[in-house]
XYZ file of C-alpha atoms in Angstrom:
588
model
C -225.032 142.122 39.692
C -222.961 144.704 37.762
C -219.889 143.545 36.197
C -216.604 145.090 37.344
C -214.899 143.620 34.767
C -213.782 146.473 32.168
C -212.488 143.482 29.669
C -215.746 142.187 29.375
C -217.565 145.553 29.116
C -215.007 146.893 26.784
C -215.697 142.988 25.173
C -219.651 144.120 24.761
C -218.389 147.347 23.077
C -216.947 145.851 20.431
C -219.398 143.478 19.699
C -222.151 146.562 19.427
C -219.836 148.590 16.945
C -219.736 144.978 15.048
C -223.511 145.155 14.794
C -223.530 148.765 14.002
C -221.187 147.626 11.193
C -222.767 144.889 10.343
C -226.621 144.720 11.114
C -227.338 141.420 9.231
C -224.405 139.469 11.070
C -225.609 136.248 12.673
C -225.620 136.525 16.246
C -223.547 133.413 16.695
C -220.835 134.542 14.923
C -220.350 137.038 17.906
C -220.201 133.765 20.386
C -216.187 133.969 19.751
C -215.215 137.406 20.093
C -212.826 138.212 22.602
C -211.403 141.022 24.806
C -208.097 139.891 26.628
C -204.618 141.861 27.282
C -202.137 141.590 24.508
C -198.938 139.147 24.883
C -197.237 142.297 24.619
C -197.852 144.953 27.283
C -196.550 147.784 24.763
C -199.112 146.881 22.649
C -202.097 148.500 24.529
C -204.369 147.599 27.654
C -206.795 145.041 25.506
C -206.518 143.226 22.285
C -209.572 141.511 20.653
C -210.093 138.898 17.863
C -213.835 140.495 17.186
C -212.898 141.047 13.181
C -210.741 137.917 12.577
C -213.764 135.473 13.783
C -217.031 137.385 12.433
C -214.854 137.991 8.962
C -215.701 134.666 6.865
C -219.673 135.255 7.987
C -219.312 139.072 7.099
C -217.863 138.255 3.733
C -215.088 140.661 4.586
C -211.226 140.196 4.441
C -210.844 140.612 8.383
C -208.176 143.326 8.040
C -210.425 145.698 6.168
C -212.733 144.979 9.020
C -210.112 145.488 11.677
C -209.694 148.701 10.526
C -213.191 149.650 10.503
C -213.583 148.433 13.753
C -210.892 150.259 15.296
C -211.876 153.503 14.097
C -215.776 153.232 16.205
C -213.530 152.008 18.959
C -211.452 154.857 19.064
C -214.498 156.919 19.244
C -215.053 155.361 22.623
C -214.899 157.575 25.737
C -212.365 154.907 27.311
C -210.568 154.616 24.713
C -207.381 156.553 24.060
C -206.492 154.933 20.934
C -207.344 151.993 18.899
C -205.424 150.296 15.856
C -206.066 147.235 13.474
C -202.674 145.265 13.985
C -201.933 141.409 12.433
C -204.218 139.539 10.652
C -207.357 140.806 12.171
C -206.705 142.181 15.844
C -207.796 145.682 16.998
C -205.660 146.884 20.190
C -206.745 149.147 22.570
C -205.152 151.618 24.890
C -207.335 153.075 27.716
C -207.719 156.796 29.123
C -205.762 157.105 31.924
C -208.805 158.692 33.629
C -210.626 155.791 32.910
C -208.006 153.242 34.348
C -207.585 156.119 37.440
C -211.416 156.071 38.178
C -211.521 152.336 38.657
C -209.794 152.810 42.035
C -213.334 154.303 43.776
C -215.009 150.956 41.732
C -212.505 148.813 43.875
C -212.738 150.744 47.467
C -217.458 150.622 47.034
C -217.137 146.876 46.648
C -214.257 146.175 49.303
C -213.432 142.554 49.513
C -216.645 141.703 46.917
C -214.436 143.211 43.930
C -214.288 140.602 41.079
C -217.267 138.944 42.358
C -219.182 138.057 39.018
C -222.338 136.690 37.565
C -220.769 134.218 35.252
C -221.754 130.737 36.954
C -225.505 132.401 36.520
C -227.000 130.634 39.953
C -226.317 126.917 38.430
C -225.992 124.543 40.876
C -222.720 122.932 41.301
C -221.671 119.785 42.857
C -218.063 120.001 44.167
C -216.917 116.590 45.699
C -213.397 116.825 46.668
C -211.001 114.400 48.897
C -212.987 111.742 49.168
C -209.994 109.986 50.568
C -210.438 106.319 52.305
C -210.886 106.600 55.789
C -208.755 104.130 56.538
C -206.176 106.711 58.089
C -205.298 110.370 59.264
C -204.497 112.552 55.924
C -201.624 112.833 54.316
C -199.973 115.515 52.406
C -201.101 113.676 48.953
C -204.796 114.171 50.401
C -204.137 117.855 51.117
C -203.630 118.665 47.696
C -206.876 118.064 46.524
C -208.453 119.396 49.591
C -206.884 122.643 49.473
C -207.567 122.679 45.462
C -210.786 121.800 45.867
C -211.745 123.828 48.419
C -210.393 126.968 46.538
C -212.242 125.847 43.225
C -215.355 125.742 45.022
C -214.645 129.098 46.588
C -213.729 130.622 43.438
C -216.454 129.355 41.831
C -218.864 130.858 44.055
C -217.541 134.075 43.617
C -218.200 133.648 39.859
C -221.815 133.056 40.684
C -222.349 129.322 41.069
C -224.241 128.222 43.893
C -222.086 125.116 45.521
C -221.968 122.244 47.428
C -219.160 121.250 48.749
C -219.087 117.442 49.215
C -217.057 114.366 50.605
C -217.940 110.928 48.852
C -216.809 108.301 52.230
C -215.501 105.217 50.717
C -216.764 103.011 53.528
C -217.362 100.272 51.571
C -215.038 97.740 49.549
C -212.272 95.467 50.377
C -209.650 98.416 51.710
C -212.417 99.293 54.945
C -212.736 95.724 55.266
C -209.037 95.340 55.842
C -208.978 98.362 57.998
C -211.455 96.422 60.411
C -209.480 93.937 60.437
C -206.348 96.212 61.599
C -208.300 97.513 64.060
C -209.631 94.426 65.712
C -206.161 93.376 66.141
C -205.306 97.003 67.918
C -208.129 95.857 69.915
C -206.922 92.466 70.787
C -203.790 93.930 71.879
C -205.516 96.515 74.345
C -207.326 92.942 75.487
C -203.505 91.716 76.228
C -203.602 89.434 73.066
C -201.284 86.870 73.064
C -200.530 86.573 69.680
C -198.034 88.419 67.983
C -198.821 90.330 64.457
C -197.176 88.167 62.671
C -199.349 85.428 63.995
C -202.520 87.367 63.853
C -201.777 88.626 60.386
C -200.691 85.243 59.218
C -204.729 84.348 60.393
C -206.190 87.214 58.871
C -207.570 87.735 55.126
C -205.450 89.452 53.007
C -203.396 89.781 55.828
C -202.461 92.731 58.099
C -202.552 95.605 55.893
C -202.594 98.904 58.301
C -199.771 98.911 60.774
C -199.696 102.221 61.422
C -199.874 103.332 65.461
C -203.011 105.667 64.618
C -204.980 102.620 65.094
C -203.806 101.888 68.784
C -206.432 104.581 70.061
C -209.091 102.931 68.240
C -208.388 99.790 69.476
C -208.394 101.231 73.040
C -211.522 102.509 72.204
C -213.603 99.277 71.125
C -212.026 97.674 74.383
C -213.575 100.790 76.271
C -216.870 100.479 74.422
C -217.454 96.493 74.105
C -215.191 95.170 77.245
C -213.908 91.801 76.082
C -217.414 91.258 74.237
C -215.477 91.346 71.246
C -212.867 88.883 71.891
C -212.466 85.585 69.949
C -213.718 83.120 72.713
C -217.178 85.311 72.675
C -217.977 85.539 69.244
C -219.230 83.476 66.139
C -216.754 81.727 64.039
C -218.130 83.586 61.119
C -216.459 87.177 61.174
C -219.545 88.091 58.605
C -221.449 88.486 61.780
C -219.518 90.371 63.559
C -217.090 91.864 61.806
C -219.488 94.958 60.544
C -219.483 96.017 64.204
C -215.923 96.583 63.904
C -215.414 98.268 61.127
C -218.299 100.538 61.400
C -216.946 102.206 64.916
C -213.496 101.914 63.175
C -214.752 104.330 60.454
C -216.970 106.536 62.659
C -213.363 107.079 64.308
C -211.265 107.424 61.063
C -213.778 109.965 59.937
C -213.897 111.671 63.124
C -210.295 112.095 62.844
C -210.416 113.609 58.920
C -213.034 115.762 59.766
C -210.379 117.176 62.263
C -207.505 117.721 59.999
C -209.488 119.296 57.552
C -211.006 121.815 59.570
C -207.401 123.102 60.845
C -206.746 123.150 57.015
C -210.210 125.081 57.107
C -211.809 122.942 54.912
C -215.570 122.420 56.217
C -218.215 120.345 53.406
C -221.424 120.628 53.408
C -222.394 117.517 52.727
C -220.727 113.974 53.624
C -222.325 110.937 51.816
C -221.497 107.396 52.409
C -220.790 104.678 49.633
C -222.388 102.118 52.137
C -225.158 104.194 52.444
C -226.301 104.532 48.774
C -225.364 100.900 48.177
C -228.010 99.611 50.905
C -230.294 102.397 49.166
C -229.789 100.786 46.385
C -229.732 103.666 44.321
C -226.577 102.064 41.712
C -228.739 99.256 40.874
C -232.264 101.906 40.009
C -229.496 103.602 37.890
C -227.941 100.765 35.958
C -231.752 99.287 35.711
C -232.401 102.785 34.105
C -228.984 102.374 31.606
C -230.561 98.734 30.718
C -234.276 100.207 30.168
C -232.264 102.333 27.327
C -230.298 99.757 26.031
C -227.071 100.536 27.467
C -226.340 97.221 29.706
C -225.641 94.221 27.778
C -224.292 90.619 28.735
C -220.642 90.496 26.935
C -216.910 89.641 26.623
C -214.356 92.207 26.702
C -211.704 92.114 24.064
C -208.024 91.082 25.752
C -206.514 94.258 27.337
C -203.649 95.928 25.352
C -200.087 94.924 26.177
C -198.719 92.463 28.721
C -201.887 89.849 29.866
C -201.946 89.705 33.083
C -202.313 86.039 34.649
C -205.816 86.060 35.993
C -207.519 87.346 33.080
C -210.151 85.105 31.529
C -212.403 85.775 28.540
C -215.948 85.040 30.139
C -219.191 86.320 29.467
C -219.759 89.468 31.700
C -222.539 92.551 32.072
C -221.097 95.279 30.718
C -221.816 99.351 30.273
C -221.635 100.647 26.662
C -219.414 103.155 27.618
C -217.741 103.934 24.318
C -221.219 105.477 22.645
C -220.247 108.198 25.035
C -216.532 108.534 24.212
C -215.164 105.956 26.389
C -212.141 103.649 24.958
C -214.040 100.322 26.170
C -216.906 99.324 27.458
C -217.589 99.032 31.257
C -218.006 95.900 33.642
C -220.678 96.628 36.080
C -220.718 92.936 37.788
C -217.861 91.329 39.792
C -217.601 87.513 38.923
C -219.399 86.863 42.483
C -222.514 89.136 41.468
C -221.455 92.080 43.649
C -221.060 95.580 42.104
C -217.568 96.550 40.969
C -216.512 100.251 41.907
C -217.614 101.546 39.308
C -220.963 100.652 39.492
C -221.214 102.139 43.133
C -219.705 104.851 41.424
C -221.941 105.412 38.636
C -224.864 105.258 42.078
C -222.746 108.119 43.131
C -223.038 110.229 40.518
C -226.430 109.350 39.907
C -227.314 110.524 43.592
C -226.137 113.890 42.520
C -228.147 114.041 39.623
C -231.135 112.970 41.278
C -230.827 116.105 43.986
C -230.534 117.997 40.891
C -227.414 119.996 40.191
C -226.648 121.127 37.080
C -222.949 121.117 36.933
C -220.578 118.156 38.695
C -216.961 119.103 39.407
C -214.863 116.345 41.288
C -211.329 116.500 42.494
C -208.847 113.253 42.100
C -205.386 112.594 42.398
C -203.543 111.489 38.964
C -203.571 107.602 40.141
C -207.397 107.799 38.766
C -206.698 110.162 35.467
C -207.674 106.465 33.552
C -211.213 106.812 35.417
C -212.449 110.064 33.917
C -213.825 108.870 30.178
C -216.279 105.978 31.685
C -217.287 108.232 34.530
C -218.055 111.131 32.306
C -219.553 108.570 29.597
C -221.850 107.036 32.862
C -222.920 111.049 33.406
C -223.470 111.535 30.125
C -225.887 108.569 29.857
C -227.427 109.075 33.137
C -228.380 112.638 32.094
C -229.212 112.529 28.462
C -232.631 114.429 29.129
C -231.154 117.218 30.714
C -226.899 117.305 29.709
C -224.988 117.588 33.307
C -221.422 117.597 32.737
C -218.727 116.223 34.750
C -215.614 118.192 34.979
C -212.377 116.130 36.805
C -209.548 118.033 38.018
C -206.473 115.790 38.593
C -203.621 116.366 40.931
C -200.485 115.264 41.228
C -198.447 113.937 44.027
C -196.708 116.244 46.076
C -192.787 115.562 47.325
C -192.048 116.652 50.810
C -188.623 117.789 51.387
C -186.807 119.002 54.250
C -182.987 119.975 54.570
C -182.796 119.151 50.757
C -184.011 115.376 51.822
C -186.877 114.173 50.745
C -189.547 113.011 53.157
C -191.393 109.479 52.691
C -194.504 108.490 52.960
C -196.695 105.400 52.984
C -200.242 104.949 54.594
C -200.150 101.370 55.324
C -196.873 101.340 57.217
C -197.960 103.935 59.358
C -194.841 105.929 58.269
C -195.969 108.921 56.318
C -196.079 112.617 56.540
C -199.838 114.034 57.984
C -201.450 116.619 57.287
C -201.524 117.693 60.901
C -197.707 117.140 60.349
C -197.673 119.449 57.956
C -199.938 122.105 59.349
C -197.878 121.750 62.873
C -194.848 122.453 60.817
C -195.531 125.707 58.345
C -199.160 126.627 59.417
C -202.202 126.711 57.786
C -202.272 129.225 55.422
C -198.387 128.455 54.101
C -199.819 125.143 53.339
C -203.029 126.277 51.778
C -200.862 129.490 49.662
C -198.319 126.418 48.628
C -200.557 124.033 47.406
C -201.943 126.331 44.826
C -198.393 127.520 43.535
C -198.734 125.199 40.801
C -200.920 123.846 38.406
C -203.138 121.136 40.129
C -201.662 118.594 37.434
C -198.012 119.555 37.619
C -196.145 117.436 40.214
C -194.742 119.772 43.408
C -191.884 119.587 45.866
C -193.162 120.595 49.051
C -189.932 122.494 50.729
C -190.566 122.550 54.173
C -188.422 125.461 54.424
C -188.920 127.288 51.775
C -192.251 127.726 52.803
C -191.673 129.743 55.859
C -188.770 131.406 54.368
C -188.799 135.649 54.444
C -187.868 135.750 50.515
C -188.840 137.293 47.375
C -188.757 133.516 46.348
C -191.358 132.372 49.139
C -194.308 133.580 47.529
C -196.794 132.609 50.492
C -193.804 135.840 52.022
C -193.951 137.837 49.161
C -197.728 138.185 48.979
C -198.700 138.476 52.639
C -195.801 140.737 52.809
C -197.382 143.198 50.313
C -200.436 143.075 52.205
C -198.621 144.268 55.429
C -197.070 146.580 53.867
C -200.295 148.061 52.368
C -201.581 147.881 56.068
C -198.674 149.610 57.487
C -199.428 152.435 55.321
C -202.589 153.296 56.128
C -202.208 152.653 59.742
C -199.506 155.567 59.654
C -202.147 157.325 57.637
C -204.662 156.838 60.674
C -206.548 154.467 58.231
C -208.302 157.235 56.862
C -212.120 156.734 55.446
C -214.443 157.937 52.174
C -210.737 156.996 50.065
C -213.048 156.327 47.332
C -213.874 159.957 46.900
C -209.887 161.353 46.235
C -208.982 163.154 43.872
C -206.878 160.529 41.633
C -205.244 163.148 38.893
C -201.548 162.543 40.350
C -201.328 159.343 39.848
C -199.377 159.465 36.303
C -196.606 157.583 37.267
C -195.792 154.241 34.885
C -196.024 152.468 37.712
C -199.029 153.616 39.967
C -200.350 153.331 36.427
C -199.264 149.322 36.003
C -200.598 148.661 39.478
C -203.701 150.047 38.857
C -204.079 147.871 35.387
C -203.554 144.955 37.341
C -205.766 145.611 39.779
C -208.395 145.936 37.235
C -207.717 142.773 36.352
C -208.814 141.036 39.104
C -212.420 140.424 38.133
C -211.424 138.874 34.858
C -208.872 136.763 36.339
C -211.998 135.311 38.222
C -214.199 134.665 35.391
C -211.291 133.135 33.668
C -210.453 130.562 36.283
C -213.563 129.601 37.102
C -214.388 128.513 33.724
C -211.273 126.746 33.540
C -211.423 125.157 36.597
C -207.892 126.781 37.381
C -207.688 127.963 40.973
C -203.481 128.321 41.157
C -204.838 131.075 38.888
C -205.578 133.134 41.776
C -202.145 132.285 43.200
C -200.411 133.358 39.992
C -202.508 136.800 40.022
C -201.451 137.787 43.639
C -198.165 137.032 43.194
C -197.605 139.308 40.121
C -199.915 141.759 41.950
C -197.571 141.771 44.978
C -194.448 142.349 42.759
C -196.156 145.173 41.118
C -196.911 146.626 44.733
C -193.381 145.888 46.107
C -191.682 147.763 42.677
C -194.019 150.907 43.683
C -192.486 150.912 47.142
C -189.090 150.083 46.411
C -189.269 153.372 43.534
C -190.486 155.044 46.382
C -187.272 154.603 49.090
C -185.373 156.979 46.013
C -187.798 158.720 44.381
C -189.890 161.403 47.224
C -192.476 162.058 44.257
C -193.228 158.609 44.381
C -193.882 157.924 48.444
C -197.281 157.064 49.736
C -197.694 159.782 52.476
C -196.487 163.313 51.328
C -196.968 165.606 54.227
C -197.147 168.884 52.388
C -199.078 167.918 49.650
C -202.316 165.797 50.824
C -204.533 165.385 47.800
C -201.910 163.946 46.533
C -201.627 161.700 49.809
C -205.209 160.654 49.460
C -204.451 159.864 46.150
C -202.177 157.180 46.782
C -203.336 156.188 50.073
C -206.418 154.860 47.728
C -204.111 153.217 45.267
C -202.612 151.573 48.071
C -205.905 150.666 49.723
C -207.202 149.545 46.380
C -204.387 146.878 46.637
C -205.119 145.564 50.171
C -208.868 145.086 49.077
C -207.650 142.885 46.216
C -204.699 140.891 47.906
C -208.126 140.081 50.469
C -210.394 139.294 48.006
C -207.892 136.907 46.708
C -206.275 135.301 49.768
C -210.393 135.156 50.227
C -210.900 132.635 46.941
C -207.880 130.561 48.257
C -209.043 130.403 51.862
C -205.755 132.239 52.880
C -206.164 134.779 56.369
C -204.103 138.217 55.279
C -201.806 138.787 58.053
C -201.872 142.833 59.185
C -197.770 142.653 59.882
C -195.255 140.894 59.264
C -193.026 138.927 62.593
């Protein structure tokens, strides 16, 4: 694949005048040289560090080399000028033909613009809501779906190859409580009776999901099983029956998540089951293989920090050595009953994915779990000490609904909560997809219900779909005109044709950038600036003739900015693309 990304070719230009300079410079001194825009726009179109970090290994004070640098720079056809500035920074300042001509580069690759080579065909692993099926989805759960489902986007477009996946937590005491909930929606489709009090009162760990969700299910067992289920006809023992239950209580649950998150459009790839890989038993192969390497040991943990709580006893148990891979304690792998604790099904998890052989694991969880990430990275880390796979955990906050300025509650066991369906019923898909990205995956969010749907500079799900139309508008008055990518682009001069196009360019870096950092409101951020940059070009337009897309007498110079503004569709796509957004073609 080509790069489109001038930063990084205008990065690889620097680092060959450094060699040119220097021919006996170790090569990985060159590892941190960088090409990026300046904090200050009036600065130039690129800044890079190249002389300050290969200085100490040239033997060179770094401003001597700055200015050395800058002069081969400046020799550069691109390049309109090039000066050493600080302590050793070169900044750049592009030919405005060059920054012109990267319109055509924009309008040959249509919607594939940005698309880069980076991720170099690794296979990644992107698990990602993972929620409990022990209810519909909420609007906590579509934070992380819609995040994840962007990262993994936007990672493929750097060049990963990914798999998106869904680890089911059908196993554990919460599913075992949700059978329970449902055999007593059941009961009551039988005519129970008892009331939930009374049932609940009967039940262990008592009656934990309320909510009405559960009625249909129960309606359902009653259609499939008659009264086969009912008290009078079963063992005492609910161990022998109670699997039944909960397993067609699940298959519904699921059924039902798979639902909301394809009106979210979020489709996986791949769904695997905790109660799956535990009858596989692939955790216990994998902590057999941590013991065969002397990382499972029989132990006592040292007293937690702070307040004690009351059930805590020192006793001997089998432990992880978690902290030789960073981890603040070591790890218990063995309830006091013999059965696995989470974590060990967890660490069979992850060792699942390293077994079907992907080279990179990304994994999406809400903040509740941020105190998770060292011993699951450390159990990676161990698990693939042949052949390093990291684990990269994006965390995301909880998200506050609000509507009329009040906020709106939520709680999954009561039954009382805001759904994603909710949600989507409410402000549509793509508002709730644009939204959720509008701020950093770790930063807590206010959900303004209407805000969201709000025609406002300050709704920016509005503000970029609005630029879109607008770009749309134009060339439909234009007849939507074809071969764009051949115009003559000499009249665009203005500052501001100028700014959008130097935005535009950035597009593919923007990419790279978030990919690597895992940062998909990235692409939000982009757009949005993009947009404003498109919306100043219009509204200089309205007073300045010179200025207007579509001049009538004069129509090279039409052309000219019917690319520009083309250019800028293609981009606003490819973006909305990343953050599985639909551009709309008008605004109503």
């Amino acid at each position: 694949m080509t790069s489109t990304d001038i930063f990084a070719a205008l990065r690889g230009r620097a680092i060959a005048a450094l060699r040119d300079l220097l021919p006996d410079l170790p090569e990985e001194a060159l590892g941190r040289v960088l090409m990026e825009p300046p904090r200050d726009p009036s600065h130039g179109d690129m800044a890079t560090n190249a002389a300050l970090v290969v200085a100490k290994a040239a033997r060179q004070p770094p401003p001597k080399l700055a200015a050395a640098l800058a002069e081969r720079l400046a020799a550069l056809p691109e390049v309109d000028s090039a000066a050493p500035a600080g302590p050793g920074f070169v900044n750049l300042r592009l030919r405005e033909d060059f920054i012109r001509a990267q319109l055509p580069v924009i309008l040959e690759a249509g919607e594939g613009y940005g698309a880069s080579a980076i991720g170099g065909g690794r296979q990644a692993n992107v698990e990602y809501v993972s929620a409990n099926p022990t209810g519909p989805m909420h609007v906590g759960h579509c934070r992380g779906a819609v995040v994840g489902d962007a990262l993994a986007n936007l990672l493929a477009k750097a060049g990963w190859e990914v798999t998106k996946e869904y680890y089911v937590n059908d196993a554990g005491a919460q599913v075992q409580a949700l059978g329970w909930a449902a055999y007593w929606r059941y009961l009551q489709a039988l005519g129970t009776p008892l009331t939930e009090e009374e049932f609940a009162a009967n039940t262990p760990g008592g009656l934990q999901y309320r909510g009405e969700y559960l009625i249909p299910v129960g309606e359902a067992l009653k259609a499939r099983y008659g009264d086969a289920l009912a008290p009078g006809a079963l063992p005492a023992d609910p161990a022998l029956w109670l699997d039944t239950v909960r397993g067609f209580t699940v298959e519904a649950m699921m059924g039902e998540i798979r639902g909301d998150l394809a009106a979210l459009g979020v489709r996986h790839d791949v769904f695997i089951s905790e109660a799956e890989l535990v009858r596989s038993g692939v955790a216990d192969r994998a902590i057999a293989a941590l013991a065969a390497r002397g990382l499972v040991y029989e132990g006592v943990l040292e007293p937690p920090k702070g307040k004690i709580p009351d059930d805590w006893e020192p006793r001997p148990q089998t432990l992880f050595a978690s902290t030789r891979f960073g981890d603040d304690v070591d790890r218990p792998l063995r309830k006091s009953d013999g059965s696995n604790t989470y974590f060990a099904n967890d660490i069979g998890n992850h060792a699942d994915k390293l077994d079907r052989g992907f080279d990179e694991l990304v994994q999406v969880w809400g903040a509740d779990h941020g105190g998770y990430v060292k011993r699951m990275q450390a159990a990676v880390a161990a698990l693939s000490a042949d052949k390093p796979v990291p684990l990269d955990v994006v965390l995301t906050q909880i998200v506050k609904v609000v509507k009329g300025g009040e906020p709106v509650r939520m709680s999954k066991r009561a039954g009382t909560y805001v759904t994603l369906a909710d949600l989507i019923e409410e402000v549509g898909r793509d508002a709730v997809r644009f939204t959720m990205l509008t701020r950093k995956a770790d930063a807590q969010m206010e959900f303004d219900l209407d805000k969201v749907v709000e025609q406002s500079r300050e709704n920016p799900v509005f503000y970029v779909q609005y630029a879109h139309a607008r770009c749309r508008s134009v060339l439909r008055s234009a007849g939507d005109p074809a071969e764009l990518a051949a115009a003559p682009l000499e009249s665009l001069t203005d500052p501001a044709e100028l700014a959008l196009i130097r935005r535009l360019v950035a597009w593919p870096r923007t990419v790279e950038a978030a990919a690597l950092a895992r940062e998909p409101h990235r692409i939000a951020f982009f757009l949005h600036d993009l947009a404003g940059d498109f919306h100043v070009l219009w509204n200089r337009g309205r007073e300045d003739t010179t200025l207007r897309f579509i001049r009538g007498d004069e129509p090279e110079a039409t052309r000219a900015r019917l690319a520009l503004v083309a250019a800028t569709a293609t981009v606003i796509r490819s973006g909305l693309g990343v953050m599985g957004v639909t551009p709309v073609e008008e605004m109503r």
